[in-house]
Coordinates of C-alpha atoms in Angstrom, one line a residue:
X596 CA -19.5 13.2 10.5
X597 CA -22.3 11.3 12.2
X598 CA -22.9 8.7 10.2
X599 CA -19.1 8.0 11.5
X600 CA -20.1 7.8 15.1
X601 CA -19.8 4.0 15.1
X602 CA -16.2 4.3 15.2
X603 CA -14.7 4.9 18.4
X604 CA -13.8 8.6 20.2
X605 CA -9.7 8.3 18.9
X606 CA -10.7 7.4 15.6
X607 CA -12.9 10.2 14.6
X608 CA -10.6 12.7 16.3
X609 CA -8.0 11.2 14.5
X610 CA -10.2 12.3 11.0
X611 CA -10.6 15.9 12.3
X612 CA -6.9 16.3 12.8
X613 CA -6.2 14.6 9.3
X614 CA -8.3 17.2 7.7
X615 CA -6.3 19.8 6.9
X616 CA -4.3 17.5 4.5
X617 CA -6.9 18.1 2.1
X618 CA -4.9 21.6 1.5
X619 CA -1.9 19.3 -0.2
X620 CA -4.8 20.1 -3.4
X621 CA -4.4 23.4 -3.4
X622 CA -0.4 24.3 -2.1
X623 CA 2.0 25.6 -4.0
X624 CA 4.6 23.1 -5.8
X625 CA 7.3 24.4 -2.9
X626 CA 5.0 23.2 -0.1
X627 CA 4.1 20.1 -1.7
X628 CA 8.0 19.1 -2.0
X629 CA 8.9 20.0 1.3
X630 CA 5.6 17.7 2.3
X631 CA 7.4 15.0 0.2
X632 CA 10.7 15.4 1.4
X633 CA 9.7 15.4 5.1
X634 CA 9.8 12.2 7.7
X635 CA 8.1 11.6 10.7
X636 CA 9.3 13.2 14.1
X637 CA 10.0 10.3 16.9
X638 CA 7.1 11.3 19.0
X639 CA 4.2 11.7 16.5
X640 CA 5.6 8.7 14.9
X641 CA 5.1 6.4 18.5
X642 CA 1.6 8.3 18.7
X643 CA 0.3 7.4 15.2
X644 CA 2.0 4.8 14.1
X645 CA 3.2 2.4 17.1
X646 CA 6.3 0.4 18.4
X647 CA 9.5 0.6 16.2
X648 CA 10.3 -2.8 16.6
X649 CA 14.4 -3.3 16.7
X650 CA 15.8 -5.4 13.6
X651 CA 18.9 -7.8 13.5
X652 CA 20.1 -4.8 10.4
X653 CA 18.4 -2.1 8.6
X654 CA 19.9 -1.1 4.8
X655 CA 20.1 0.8 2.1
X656 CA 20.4 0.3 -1.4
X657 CA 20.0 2.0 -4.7
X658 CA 18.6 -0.2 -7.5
X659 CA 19.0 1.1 -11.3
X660 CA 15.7 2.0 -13.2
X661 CA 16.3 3.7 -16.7
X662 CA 13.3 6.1 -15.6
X663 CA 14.7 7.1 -12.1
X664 CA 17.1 4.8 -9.6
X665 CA 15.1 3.6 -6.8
X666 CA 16.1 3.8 -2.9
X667 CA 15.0 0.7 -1.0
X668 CA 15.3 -0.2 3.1
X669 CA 15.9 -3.7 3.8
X670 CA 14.4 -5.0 7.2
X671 CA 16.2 -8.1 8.1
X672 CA 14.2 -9.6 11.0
X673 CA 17.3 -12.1 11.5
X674 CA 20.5 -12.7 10.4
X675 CA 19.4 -15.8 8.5
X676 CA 20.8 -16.3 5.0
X677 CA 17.4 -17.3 3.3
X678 CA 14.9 -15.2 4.2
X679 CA 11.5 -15.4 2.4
X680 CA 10.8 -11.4 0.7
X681 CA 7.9 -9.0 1.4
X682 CA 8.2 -6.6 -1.7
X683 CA 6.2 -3.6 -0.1
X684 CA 4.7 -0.6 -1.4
X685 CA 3.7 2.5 0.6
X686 CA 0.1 4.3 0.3
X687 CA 0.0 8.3 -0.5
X688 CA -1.9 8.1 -3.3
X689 CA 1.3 8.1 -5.4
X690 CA 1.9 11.6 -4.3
X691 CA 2.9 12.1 -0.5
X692 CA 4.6 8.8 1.7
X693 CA 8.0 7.4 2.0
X694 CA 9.9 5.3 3.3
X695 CA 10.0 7.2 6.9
X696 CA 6.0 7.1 6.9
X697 CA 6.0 3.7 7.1
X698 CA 9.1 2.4 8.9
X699 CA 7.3 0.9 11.8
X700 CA 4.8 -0.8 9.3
X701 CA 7.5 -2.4 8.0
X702 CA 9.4 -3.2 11.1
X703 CA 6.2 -5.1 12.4
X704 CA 6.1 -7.1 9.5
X705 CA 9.2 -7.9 9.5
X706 CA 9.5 -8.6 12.6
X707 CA 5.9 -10.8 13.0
X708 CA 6.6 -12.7 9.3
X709 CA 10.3 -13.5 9.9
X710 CA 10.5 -12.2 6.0
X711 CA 12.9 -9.6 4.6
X712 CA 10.7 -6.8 4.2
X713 CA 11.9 -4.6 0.8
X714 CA 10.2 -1.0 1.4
X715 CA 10.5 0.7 -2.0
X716 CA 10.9 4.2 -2.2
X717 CA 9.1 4.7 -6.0
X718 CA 9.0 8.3 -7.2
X719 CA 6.2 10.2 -6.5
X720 CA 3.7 13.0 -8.4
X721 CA 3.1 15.2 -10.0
X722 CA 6.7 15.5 -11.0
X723 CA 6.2 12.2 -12.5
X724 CA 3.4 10.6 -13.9
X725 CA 2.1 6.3 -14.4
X726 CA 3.7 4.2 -15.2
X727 CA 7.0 5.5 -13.9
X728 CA 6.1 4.5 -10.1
X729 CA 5.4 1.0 -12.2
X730 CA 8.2 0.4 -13.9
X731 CA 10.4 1.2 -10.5
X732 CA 8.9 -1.5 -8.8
X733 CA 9.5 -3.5 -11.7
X734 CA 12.8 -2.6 -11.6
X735 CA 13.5 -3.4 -7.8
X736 CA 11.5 -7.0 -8.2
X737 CA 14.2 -8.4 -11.1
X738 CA 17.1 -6.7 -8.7
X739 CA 16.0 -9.1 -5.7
X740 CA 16.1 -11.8 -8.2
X741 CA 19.4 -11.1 -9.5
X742 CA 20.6 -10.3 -6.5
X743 CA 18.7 -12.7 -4.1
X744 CA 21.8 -14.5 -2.7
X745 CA 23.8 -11.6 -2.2
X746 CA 20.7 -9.9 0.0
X747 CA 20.3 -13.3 2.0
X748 CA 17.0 -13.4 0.0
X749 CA 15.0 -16.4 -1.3
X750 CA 13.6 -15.4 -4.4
X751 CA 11.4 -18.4 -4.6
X752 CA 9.4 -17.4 -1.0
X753 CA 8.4 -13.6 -2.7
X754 CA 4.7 -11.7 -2.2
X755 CA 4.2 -8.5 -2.7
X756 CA 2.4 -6.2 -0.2
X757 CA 1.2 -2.6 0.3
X758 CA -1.5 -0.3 0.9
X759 CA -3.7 2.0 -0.9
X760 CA -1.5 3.1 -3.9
X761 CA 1.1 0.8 -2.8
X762 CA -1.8 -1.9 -2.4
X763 CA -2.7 -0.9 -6.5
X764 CA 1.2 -1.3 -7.3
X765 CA 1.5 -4.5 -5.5
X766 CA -2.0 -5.5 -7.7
X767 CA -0.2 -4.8 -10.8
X768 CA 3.0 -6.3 -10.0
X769 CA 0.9 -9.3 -9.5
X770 CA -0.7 -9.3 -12.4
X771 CA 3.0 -9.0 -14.7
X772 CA 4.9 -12.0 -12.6
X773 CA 1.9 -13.6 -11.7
X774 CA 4.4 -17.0 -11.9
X775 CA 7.3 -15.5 -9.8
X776 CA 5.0 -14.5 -6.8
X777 CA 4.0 -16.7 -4.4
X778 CA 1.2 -14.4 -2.9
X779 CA -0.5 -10.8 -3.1
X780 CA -1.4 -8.3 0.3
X781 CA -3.9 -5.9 -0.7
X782 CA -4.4 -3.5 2.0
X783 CA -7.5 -1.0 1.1
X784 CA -6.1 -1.1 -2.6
X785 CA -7.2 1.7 -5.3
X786 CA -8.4 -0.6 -8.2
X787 CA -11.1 1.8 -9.7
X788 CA -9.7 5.5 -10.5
X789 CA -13.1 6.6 -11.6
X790 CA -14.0 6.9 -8.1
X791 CA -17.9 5.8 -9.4
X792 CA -18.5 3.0 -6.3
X793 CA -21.4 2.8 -4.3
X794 CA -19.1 3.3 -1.0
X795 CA -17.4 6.4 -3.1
X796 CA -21.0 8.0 -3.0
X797 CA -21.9 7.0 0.7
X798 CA -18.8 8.2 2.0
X799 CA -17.4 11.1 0.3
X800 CA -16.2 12.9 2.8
X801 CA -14.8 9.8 4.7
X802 CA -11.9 9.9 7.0
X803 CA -8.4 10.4 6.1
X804 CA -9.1 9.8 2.4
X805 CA -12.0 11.7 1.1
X806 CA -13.2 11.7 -2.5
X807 CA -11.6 15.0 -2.9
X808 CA -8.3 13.9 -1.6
X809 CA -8.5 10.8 -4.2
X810 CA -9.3 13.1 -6.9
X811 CA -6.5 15.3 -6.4
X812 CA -3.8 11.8 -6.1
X813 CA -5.5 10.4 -9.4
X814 CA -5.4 14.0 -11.1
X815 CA -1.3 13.9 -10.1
X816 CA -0.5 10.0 -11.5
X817 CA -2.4 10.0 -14.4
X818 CA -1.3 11.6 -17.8
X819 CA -4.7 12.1 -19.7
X820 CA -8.3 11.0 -18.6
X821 CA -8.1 7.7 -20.7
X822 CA -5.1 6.3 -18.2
X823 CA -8.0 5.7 -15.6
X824 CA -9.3 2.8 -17.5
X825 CA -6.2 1.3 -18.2
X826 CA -5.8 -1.5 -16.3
X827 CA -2.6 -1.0 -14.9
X828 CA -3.9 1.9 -13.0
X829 CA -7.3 0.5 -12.2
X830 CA -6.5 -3.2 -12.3
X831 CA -10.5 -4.1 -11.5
X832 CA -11.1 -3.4 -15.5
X833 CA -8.4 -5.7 -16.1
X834 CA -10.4 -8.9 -18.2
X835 CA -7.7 -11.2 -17.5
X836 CA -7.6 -12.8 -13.8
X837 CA -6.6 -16.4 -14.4
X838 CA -3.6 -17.5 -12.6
X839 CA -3.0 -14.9 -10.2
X840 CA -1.1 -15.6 -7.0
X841 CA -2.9 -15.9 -3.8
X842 CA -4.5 -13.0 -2.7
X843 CA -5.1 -11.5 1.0
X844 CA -7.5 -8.6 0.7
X845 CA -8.0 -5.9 3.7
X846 CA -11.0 -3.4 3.4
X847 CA -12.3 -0.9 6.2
X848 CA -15.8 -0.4 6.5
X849 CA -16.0 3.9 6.6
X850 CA -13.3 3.8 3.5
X851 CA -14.0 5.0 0.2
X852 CA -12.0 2.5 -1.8
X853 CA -14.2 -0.7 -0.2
X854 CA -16.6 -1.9 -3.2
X855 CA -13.6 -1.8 -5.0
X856 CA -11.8 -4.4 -3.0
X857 CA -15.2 -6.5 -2.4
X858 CA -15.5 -6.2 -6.8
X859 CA -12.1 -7.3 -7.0
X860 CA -12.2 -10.4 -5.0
X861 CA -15.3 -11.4 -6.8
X862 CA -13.3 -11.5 -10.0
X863 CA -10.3 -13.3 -8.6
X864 CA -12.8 -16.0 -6.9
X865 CA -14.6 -16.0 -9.9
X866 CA -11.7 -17.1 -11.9
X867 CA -10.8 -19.6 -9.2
X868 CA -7.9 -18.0 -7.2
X869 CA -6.9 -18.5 -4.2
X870 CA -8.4 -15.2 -1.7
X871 CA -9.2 -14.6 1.3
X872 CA -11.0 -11.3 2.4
X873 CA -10.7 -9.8 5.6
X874 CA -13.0 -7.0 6.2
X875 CA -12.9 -4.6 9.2
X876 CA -15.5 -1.8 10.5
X877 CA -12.8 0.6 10.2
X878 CA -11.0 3.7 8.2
X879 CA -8.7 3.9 5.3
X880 CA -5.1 3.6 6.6
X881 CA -6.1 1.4 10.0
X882 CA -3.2 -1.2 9.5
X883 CA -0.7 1.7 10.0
X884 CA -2.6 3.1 13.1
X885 CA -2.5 0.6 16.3
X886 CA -2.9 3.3 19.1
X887 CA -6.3 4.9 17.0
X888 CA -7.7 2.2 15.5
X889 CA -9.3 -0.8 17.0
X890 CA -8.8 -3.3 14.0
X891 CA -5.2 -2.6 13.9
X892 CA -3.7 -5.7 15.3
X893 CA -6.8 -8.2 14.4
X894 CA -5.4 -7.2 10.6
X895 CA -1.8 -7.4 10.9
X896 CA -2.4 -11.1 12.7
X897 CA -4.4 -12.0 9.6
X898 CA -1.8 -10.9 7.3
X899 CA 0.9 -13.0 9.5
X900 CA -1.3 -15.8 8.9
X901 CA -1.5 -15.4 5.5
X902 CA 2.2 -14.7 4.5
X903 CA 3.2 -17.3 7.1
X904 CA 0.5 -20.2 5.1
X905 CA 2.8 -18.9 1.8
X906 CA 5.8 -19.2 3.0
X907 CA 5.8 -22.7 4.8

């Protein structure tokens, strides 16, 4: 680990706790669904994940999918009756995270956005595979716009938002209602499944997401080897980028998944998007981490910022 050493003390001790995950590959089924299945005990959560910022109300919903109904948590920051809508997606690399995983993520940006934050509880893999996860937050997007008044939700004010896998969802989400969105939060996004980049081979055995750990996520979502170049699991092959909404675009420096993001705003600025890049000499899953990482809050101001500019 010491080409890490740039990174400070609670950061790379954070990455030796974190590797043991790397066993989720090789567990039985059972293990894996109890891993699932499980939340976040109050005191780890405060410890890694920060703050659980109180809300005006918290709910539940289940929205119909023909493939699986979906369970969203809506975060209402105020009791307002026309709240602009973060759509957001969690990271697990479509396999472990839920909506207990990142509750306080949510909370913040609820809470720092003034938006109704929609966390979407997608179905995970192995058990099933793309584009199920896909067409769930498909589903859930055309519920909050059919039922937009009834959740004290404008419709019109909508971005999508998530990290890792949910920062890929949130990608292709944008790419299919490119005209409903009014903005995109890509937060250390997979866009390549091929794992081929240059920061793939100079940090493979980076923290909290190795290549290993990546492989083993991609070998759960896809169906057959020819579903990594599709472009609705590795949007950076897609050869269509006009017209996309406005994109905010978060890469750490020691991350695995970085060219990716850096290749992917050179294609929406190439096509003449609107995108901003923020990059940060951190790991993979930073935003979630503000007692372990030091670019934590620098991030989540920039995507205030950003959703706030969108929403106004």
């Amino acid at each position: 680990m010491s080409k890490y050493q740039a990174l400070p003390l609670k950061t790379r001790l954070l990455a030796a706790i974190a590797a043991p995950s790397e066993y989720l590959a090789y567990a039985p089924d059972a293990f894996l669904k109890a891993f699932q299945r499980s939340g976040v005990h109050p005191v780890l959560g405060r410890m890694l994940f920060g703050k659980s910022e109180t809300m005006a109300r918290v709910v539940q919903h289940q929205v119909p999918c023909a493939v699986g109904d979906v369970t969203v948590r809506c975060y209402y920051p105020s009791l307002a009756t026309d709240l602009p809508v973060i759509l957001f997606f969690h990271a697990g690399g479509w396999v472990i995270g839920n909506l207990e995983t990142h509750d306080a993520l949510c909370r913040r940006i609820a809470k720092q956005t003034d938006c109704l934050v929609i966390s979407v509880d997608y179905a995970l893999a192995p058990w099933v595979k793309f584009p199920v996860p896909i067409l769930q937050c498909e589903a859930v997007l055309n519920w909050v716009i059919a039922h937009a008044a009834n959740l004290h939700a404008n419709s019109q004010k909508m971005l999508v938002m998530g990290d890792s896998a949910g920062g890929n969802l949130s990608a292709v989400l944008a790419r299919k209602y490119r005209q409903q969105l009014c903005g995109q939060v890509l937060v250390y996004p997979v866009l390549d499944t091929t794992l081929t980049s240059e920061s793939v081979k100079q940090y493979p055995d980076a923290p909290v997401l190795s290549k290993k750990m990546m492989q083993f996520f991609v070998d759960c979502y896809i169906r057959q080897d020819a579903d990594k170049y599709d472009e609705q699991v590795s949007p950076l092959f897609s050869t269509d980028f006009a017209n996309l909404p406005p994109c905010l675009m978060i890469t750490g420096e020691f991350d695995i998944l970085r060219e990716d993001g850096f290749a992917y705003v050179q294609k929406l600025k190439a096509a003449g998007n609107h995108t901003q890049h923020e990059h940060y000499p951190d790991i993979h899953g930073f935003l979630s981490l503000p007692h372990l990482c030091d670019s934590t809050n620098e991030a989540m101001a920039a995507v205030v910022k950003f959703v706030r500019e969108r929403i106004a």
